[in-house]
Coordinates of C-alpha atoms in Angstrom, one line a residue:
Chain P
X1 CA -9.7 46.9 -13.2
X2 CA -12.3 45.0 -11.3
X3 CA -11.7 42.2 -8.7
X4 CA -13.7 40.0 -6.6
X5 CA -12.3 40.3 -3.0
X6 CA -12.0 37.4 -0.8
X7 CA -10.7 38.8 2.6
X8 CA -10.7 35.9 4.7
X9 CA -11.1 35.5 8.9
X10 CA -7.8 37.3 9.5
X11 CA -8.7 40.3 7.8
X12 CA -12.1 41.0 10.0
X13 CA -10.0 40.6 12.9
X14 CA -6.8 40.7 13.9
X15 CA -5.8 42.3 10.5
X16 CA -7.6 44.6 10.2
X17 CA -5.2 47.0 9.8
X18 CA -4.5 45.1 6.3
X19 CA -7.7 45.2 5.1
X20 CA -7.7 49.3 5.5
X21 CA -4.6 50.1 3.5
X22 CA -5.4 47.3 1.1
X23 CA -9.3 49.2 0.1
X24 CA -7.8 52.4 0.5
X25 CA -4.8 51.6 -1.6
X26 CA -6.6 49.9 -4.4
X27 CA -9.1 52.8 -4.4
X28 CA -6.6 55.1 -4.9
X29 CA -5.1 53.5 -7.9
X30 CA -8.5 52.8 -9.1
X31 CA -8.5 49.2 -8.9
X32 CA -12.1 48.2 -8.2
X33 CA -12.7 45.1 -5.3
X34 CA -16.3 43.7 -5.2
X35 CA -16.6 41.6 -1.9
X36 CA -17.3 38.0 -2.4
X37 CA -21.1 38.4 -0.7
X38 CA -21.7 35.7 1.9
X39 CA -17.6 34.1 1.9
X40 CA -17.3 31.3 3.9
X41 CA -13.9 30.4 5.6
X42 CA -11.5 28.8 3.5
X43 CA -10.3 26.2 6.1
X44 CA -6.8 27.3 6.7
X45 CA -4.5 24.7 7.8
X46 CA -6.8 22.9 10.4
X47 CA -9.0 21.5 7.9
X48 CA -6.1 20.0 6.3
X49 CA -5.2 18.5 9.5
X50 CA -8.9 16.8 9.6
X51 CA -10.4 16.7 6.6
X52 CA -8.6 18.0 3.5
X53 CA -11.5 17.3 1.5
X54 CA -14.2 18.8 2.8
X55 CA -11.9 22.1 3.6
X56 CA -11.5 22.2 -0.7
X57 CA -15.6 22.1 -1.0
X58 CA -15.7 25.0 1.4
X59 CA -13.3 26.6 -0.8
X60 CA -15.0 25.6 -3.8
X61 CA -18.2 27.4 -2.5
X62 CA -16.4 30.5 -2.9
X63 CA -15.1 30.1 -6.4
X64 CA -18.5 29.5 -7.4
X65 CA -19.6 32.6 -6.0
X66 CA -17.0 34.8 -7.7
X67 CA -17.4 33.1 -10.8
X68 CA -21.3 34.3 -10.8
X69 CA -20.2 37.4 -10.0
X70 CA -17.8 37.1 -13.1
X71 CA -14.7 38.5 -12.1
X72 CA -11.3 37.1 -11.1
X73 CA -10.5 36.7 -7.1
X74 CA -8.0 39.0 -5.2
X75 CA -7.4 36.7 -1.7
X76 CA -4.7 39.3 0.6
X77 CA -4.3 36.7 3.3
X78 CA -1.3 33.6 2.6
X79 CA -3.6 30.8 3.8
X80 CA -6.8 31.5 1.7
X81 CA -4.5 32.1 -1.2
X82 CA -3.1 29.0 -0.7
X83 CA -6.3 26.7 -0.2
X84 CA -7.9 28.4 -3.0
X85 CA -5.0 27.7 -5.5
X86 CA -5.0 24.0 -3.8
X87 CA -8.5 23.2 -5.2
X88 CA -8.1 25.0 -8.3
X89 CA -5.6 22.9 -8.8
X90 CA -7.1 19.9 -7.9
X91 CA -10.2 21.1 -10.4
X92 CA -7.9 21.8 -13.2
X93 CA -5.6 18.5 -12.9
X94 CA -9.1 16.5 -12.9
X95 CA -7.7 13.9 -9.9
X96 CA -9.6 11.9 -7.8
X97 CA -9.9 14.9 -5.3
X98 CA -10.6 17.3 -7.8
X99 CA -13.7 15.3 -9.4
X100 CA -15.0 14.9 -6.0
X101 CA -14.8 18.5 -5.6
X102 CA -17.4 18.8 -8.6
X103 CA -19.5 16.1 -7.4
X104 CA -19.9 17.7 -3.7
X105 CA -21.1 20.9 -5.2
X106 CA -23.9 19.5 -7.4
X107 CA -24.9 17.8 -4.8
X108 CA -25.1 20.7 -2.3
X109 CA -26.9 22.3 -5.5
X110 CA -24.1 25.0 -6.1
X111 CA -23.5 26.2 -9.9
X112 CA -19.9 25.7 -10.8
X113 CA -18.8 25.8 -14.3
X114 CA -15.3 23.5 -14.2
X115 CA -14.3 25.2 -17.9
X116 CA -13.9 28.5 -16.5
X117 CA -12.7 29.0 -13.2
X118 CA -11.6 32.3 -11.4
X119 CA -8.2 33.0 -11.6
X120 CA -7.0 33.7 -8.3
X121 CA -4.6 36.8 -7.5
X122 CA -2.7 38.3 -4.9
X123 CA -2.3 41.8 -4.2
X124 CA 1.2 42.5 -4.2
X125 CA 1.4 40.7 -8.0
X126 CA -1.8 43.1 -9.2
X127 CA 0.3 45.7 -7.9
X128 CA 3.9 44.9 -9.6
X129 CA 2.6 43.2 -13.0
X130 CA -0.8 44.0 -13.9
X131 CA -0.7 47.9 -12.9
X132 CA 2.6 47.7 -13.0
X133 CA 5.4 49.3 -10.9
X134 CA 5.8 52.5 -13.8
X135 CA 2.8 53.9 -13.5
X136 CA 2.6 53.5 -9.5
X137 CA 5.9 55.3 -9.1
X138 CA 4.2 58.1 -11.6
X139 CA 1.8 58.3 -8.2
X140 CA 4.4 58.6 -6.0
X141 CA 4.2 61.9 -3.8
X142 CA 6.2 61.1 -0.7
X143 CA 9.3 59.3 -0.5
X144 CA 10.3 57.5 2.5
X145 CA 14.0 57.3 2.8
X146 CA 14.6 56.7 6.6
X147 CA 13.1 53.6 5.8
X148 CA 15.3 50.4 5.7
X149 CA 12.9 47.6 4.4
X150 CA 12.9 44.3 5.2
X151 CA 11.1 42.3 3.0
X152 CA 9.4 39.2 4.9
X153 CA 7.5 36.7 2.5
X154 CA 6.4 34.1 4.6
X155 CA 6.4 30.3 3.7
X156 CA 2.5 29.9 2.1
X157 CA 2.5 32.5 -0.3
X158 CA 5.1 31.3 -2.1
X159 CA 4.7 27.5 -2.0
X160 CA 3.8 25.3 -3.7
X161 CA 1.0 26.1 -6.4
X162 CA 2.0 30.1 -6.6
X163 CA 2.8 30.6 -10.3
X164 CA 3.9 34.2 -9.4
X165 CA 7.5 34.1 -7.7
X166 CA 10.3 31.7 -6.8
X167 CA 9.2 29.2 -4.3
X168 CA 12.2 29.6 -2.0
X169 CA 13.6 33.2 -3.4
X170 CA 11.0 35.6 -4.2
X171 CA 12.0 39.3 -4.8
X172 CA 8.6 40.5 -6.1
X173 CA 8.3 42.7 -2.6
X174 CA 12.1 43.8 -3.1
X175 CA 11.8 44.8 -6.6
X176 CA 8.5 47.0 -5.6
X177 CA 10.3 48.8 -2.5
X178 CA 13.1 49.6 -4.4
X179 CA 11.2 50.8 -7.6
X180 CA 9.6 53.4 -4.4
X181 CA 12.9 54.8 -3.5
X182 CA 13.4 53.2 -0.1
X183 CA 16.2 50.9 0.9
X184 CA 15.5 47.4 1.1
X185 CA 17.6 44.7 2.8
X186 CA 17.4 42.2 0.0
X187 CA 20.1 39.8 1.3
X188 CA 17.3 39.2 3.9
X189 CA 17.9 35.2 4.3
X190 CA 14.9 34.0 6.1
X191 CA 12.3 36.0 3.7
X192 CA 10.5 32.9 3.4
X193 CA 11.2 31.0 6.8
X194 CA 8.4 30.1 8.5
X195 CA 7.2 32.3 11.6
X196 CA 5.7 29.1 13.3
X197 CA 1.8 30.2 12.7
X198 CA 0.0 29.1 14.7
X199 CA 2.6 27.9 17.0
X200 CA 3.1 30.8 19.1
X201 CA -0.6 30.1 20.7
X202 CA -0.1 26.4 20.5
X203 CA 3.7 25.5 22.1
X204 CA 4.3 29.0 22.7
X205 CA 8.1 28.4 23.2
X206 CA 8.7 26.7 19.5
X207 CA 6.8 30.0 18.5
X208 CA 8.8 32.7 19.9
X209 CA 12.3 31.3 18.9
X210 CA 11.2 31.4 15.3
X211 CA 10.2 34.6 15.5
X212 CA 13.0 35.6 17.5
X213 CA 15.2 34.6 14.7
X214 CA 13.4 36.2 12.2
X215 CA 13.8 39.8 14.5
X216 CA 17.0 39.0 15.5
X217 CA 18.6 38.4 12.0
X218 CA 16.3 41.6 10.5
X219 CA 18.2 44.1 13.2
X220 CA 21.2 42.0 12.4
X221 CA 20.9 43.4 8.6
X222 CA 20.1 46.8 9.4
X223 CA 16.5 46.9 9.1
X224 CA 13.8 49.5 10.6
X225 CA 11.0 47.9 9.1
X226 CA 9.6 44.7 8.5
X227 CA 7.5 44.3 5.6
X228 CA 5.0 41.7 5.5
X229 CA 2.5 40.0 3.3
X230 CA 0.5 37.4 5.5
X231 CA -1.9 38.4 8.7
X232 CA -0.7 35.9 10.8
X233 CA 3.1 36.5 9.8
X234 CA 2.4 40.0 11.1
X235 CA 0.4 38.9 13.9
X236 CA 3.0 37.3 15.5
X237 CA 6.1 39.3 14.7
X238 CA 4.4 42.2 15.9
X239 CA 1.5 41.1 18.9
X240 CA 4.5 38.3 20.4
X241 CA 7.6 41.3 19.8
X242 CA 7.3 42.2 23.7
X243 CA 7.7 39.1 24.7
X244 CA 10.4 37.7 22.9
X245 CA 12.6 40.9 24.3
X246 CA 11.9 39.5 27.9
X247 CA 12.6 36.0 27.0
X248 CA 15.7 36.4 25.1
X249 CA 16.8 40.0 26.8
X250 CA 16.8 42.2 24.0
X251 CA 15.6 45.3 23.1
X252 CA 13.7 45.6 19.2
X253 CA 10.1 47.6 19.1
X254 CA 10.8 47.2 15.4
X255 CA 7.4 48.0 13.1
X256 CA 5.9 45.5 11.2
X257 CA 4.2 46.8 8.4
X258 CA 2.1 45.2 5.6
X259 CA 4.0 46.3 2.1
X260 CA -0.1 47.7 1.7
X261 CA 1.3 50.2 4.2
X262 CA 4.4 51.3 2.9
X263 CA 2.7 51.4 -0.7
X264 CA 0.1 54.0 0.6
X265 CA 2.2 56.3 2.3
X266 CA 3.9 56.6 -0.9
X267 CA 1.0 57.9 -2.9
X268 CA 0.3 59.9 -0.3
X269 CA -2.1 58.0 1.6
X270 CA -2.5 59.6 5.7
X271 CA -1.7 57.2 8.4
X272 CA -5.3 57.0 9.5
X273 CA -6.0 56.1 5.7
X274 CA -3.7 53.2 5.7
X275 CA -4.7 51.9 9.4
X276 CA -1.3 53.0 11.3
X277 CA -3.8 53.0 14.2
X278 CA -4.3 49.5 14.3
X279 CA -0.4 48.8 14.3
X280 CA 1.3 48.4 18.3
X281 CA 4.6 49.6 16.8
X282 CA 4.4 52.9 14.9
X283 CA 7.1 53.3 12.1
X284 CA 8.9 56.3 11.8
X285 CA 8.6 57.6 8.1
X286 CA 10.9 60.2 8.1
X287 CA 9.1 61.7 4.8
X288 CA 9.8 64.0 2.7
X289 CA 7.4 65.6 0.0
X290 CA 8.5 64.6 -3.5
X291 CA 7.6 66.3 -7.0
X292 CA 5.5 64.4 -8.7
X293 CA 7.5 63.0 -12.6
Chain U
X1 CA 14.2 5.4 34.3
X2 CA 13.4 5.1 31.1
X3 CA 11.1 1.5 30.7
X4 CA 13.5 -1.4 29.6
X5 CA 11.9 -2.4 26.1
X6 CA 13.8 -3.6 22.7
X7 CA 14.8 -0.7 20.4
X8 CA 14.8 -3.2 17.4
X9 CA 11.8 -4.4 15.5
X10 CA 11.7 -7.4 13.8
X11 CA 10.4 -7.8 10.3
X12 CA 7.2 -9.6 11.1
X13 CA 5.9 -6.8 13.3
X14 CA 6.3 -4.2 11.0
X15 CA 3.0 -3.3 9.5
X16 CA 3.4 -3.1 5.7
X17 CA -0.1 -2.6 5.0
X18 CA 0.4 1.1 6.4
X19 CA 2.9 1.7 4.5
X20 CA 0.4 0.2 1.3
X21 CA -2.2 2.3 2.4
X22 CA -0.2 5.8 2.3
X23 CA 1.7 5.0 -1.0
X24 CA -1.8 4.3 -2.5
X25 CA -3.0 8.3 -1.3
X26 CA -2.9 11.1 -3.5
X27 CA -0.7 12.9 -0.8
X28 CA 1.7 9.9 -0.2
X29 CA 2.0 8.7 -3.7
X30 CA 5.3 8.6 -4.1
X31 CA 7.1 8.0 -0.5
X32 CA 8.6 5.0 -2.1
X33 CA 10.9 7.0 -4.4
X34 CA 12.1 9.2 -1.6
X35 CA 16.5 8.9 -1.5
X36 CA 16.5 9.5 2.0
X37 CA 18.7 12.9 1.3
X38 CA 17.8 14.9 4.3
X39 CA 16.4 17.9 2.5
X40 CA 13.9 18.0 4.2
X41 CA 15.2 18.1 7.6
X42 CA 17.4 20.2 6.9
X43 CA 15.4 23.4 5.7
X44 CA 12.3 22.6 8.3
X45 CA 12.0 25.3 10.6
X46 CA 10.9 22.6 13.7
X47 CA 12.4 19.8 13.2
X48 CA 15.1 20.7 16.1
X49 CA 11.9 19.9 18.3
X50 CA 10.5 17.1 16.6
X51 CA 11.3 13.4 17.7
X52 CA 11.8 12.0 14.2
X53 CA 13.0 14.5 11.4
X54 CA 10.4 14.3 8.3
X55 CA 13.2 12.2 6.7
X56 CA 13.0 9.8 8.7
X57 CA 9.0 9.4 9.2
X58 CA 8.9 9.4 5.6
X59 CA 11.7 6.1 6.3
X60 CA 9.7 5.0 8.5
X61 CA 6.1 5.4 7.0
X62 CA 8.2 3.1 4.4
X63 CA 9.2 0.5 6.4
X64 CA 6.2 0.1 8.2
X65 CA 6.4 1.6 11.8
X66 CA 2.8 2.5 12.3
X67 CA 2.9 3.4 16.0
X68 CA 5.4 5.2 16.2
X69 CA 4.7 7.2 13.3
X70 CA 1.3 7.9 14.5
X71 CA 2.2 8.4 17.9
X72 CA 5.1 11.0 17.0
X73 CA 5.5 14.1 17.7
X74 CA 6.6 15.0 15.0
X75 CA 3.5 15.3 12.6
X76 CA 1.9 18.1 14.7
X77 CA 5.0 20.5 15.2
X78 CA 4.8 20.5 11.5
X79 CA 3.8 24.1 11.4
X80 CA 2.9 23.3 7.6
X81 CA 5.4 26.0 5.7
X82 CA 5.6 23.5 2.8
X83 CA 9.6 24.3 2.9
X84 CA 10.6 20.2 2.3
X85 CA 7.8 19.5 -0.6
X86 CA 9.6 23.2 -2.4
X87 CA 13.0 21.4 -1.8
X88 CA 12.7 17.5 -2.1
X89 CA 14.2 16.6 -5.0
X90 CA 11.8 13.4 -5.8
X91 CA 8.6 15.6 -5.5
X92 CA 7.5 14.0 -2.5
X93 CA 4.5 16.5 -0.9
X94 CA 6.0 16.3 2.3
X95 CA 3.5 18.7 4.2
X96 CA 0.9 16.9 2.4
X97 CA 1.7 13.6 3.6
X98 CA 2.2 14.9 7.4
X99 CA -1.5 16.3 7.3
X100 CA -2.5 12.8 5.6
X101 CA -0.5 11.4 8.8
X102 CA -2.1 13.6 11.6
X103 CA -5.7 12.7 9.8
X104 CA -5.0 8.8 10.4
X105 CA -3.8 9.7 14.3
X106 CA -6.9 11.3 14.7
X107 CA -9.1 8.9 13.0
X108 CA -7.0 6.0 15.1
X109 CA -7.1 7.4 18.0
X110 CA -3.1 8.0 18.4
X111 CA -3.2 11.8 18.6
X112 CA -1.4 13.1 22.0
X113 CA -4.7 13.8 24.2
X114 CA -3.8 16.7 25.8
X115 CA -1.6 18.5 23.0
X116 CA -3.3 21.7 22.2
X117 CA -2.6 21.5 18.2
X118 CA -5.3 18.6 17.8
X119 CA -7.5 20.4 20.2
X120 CA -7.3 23.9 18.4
X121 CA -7.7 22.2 14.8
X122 CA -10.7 20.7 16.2
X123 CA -12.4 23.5 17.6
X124 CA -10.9 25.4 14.5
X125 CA -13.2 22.4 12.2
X126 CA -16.1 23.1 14.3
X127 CA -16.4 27.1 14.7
X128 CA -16.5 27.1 10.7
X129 CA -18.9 24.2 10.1
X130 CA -21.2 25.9 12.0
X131 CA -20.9 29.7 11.7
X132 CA -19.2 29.3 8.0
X133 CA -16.8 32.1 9.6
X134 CA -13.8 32.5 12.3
X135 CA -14.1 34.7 15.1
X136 CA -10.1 34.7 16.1
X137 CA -10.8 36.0 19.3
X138 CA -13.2 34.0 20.5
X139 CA -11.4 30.7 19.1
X140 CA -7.9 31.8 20.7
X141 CA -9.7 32.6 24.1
X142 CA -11.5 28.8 24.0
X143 CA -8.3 27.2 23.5
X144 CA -6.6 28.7 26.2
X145 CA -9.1 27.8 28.4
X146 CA -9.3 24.2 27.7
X147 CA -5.4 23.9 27.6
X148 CA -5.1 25.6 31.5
X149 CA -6.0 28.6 33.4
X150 CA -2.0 29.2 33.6
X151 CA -2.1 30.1 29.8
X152 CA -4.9 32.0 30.0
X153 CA -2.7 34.7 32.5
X154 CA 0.1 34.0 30.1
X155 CA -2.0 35.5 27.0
X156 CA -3.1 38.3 28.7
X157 CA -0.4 40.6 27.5
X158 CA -1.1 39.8 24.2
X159 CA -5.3 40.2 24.3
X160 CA -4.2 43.9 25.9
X161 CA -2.2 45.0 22.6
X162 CA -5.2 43.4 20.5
X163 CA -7.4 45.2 22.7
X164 CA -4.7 48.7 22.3
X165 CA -5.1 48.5 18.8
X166 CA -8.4 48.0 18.2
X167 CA -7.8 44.6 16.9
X168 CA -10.5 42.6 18.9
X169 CA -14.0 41.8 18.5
X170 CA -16.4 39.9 20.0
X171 CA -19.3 40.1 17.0
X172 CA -19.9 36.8 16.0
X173 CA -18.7 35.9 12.6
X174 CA -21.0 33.8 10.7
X175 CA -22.6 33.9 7.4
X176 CA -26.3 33.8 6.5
X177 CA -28.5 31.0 6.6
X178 CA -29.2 30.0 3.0
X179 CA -24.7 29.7 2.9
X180 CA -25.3 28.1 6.4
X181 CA -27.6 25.5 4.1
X182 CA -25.5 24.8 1.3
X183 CA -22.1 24.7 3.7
X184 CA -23.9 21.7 5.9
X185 CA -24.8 19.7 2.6
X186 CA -21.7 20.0 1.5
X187 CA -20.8 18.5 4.4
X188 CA -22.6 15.6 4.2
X189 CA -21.3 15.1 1.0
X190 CA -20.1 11.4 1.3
X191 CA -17.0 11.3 -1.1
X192 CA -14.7 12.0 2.3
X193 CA -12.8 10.1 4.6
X194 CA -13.2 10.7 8.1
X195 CA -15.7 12.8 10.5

């Protein structure tokens, strides 16, 4: 298996810790990720906010790219995932938006063939449906049973162009933990609730109650763990944590893992493998070696 | 105390033309079907903060209230978590038509001046139209600054744990010229609306 990898902004930075388990997991299990060479951002939200359109060429830029490169794209982050599916879409349904699309890369004289565009993936459904959830758990060497997942989705990955899970229930992440071994909190009701993105830098306190609900109710359930699928979900669960306790008087230091994470350390991964380092809130794994079916 | 005003506006100064102009978008298509059911308010995450829920902008996009639909708060607490267009049952793109909404503030000049979610989304537009790339760090730091000092001593804790785990760089992000090219002309490309 071969994919062209889009990693975005977030995953230089702030998530870097991501990006590590994601190439060292996928290397593991053999799934091969090219690096889209020379990516440009994909806009995230702001463009939206400013100029939808010229956000979709910037996007469209990178589809051309993988598509010389032949392969399909693999985008980890929620907001690139997002965009890209938003001008695929707008290619595919031929609209006003989508034939401008076209017209804006000829005339920037970038090759784009509309017939046969890059399909764009996500991580987490290569993992579950196209290696498939059998032949992971035939890779399993540790099994993590202190572990009480809780399975946070976050609102973009799911909405509205994903053709891979329900737009308001997914249970893709729920159905992978508990193929692992590992206890998930499936009744979690806010898996898709918004953490506020960029809010918490913006109108911090709007920011921190929607993350304090979305600790709050985890702890509530039982959980040890959060498991997480989007950079900037994770980036404010986790970086904003301390300060939430102080505001609302609680005690959590709950870890917030990427499901990348959790996925590694089952196969057997090391915590420096996976990027533990790079986490403020180190989970407690409570593993025990496991014979391999 | 509050100014002494009317609270009622008559037909002839609602502006119907606005309400034209967004049912004629791709994003607002279909406003006009909307059956006022509250969905949408009901399953936002912000709209306990907003001034007008999105079921009522999208009323009053309808009927015409230009001002006070551009001038709301209302369109920039949208955090974007397209939670109303995934639960409105008429298929209105919700999210879609509040980032058609905040475009016209901006382009009209209506957008609150010194509300940091314009200012960010700006800075946001510029970082990447020149360097092709984000470097978080850099863009989070600029905001604060613009938006008060005060915020700046606020953030701190949370540049430390960055800082703790490694998480923080100051390398410029930016891709290479020849993309730097091609990203500018694409740019120029005059099929858009607005800057």
């Amino acid at each position: 298996m071969k994919f062209a990898y889009y990693p975005g902004c977030s995953l230089k930075g702030t998530g870097r810790a991501y990006e590590k388990s994601l190439l060292n997991l996928f290397k593991a299990l053999d799934i091969e990720l090219i690096e889209i060479p020379d990516w440009n951002c994909c806009g995230a939200t702001f463009y939206m906010s400013i100029n939808e359109e010229k956000g979709l060429f910037m996007t469209a830029r990178n589809l051309s790219i993988a598509q010389n490169m032949g392969l399909d794209i693999v985008a980890p982050c929620s907001a690139c995932y997002l965009n890209l599916l938003k001008a695929v879409n707008a290619i595919e349904e031929g609209d006003e938006v989508g034939r401008k699309i076209l017209k804006a890369l000829e005339y920037a004289n970038i090759s784009f063939d509309p017939t046969y565009i890059p399909e764009i993936r996500h991580p987490l459904e290569i993992l579950v449906d196209t290696y498939g959830v059998k032949k992971l758990v035939k890779k399993q060497v540790v099994s993590l049973d202190h572990l009480n997942i809780v399975p946070y989705y976050g609102c973009l990955i799911v909405r509205p162009y994903t053709r891979f899970d329900h737009h308001t229930y997914p249970t893709k992440m729920d159905f992978l933990f508990e193929s692992l071994g590992t206890r998930v909190i499936s009744d979690y009701p806010l898996k898709t609730r918004c953490c506020g993105g960029t809010l918490t830098g913006t109108i911090e306190e709007i920011g921190l109650e929607l993350n304090y609900l979305l600790l709050k109710e985890a702890i509530r359930r039982g959980g040890n763990v959060i498991a997480t699928i989007c950079p900037l979900c994770h980036f404010n669960l986790e970086m904003f944590q301390d300060k939430i306790e102080r505001a609302y008087g609680k005690r959590y230091g709950i870890p917030i893992l990427y499901f990348t994470h959790i996925v590694g350390k089952a196969i057997g991964l090391t915590d420096h493998e996976i990027g533990i380092d790079n986490l403020l809130y180190k989970p407690l794994w409570g593993e025990t070696k496991r014979e391999v079916v | 105390m509050e100014e002494i005003r009317p609270k009622i506006k008559f037909e002839q100064q609602l502006k119907r033309d606005f309400s034209y102009k967004v049912a004629e978008t791709l994003w607002g298509k279909n406003v006009f079907t909307c059956i006022q059911c509250g969905n949408c308010s009901g399953v936002c995450p912000t709209s306990i903060y907003m001034d007008y829920t999105p079921r009522r902008i999208v009323a009053m996009v309808r009927e015409g209230l230009k001002e006070d639909v551009l001038k709301s708060t209302t369109i920039w607490l949208c955090s974007s978590c397209y939670s109303c267009t995934a639960h409105c049952p008429q298929g209105i793109k919700i999210t879609d038509v509040m980032y058609g909404l905040k475009r016209m503030a901006i382009e009209e000049g209506y957008y609150p001046k010194n509300f940091p979610i314009p200012i960010l989304a700006k800075d946001f537009y510029d970082m990447v139209r020149e360097n092709g790339r984000i470097t978080e760090f850099v863009l989070a730091t600029k905001l604060l600054i613009k938006t008060g000092m005060r915020r700046v001593m606020a953030y701190m804790p949370v540049g430390m744990n960055l800082w703790r785990t490694g998480r923080t760089s100051l390398k410029k992000e930016q891709i290479s010229n020849k993309g730097r090219k091609e990203l500018k002309k694409l740019m120029a490309f005059q099929g858009g609306v607005g800057r």
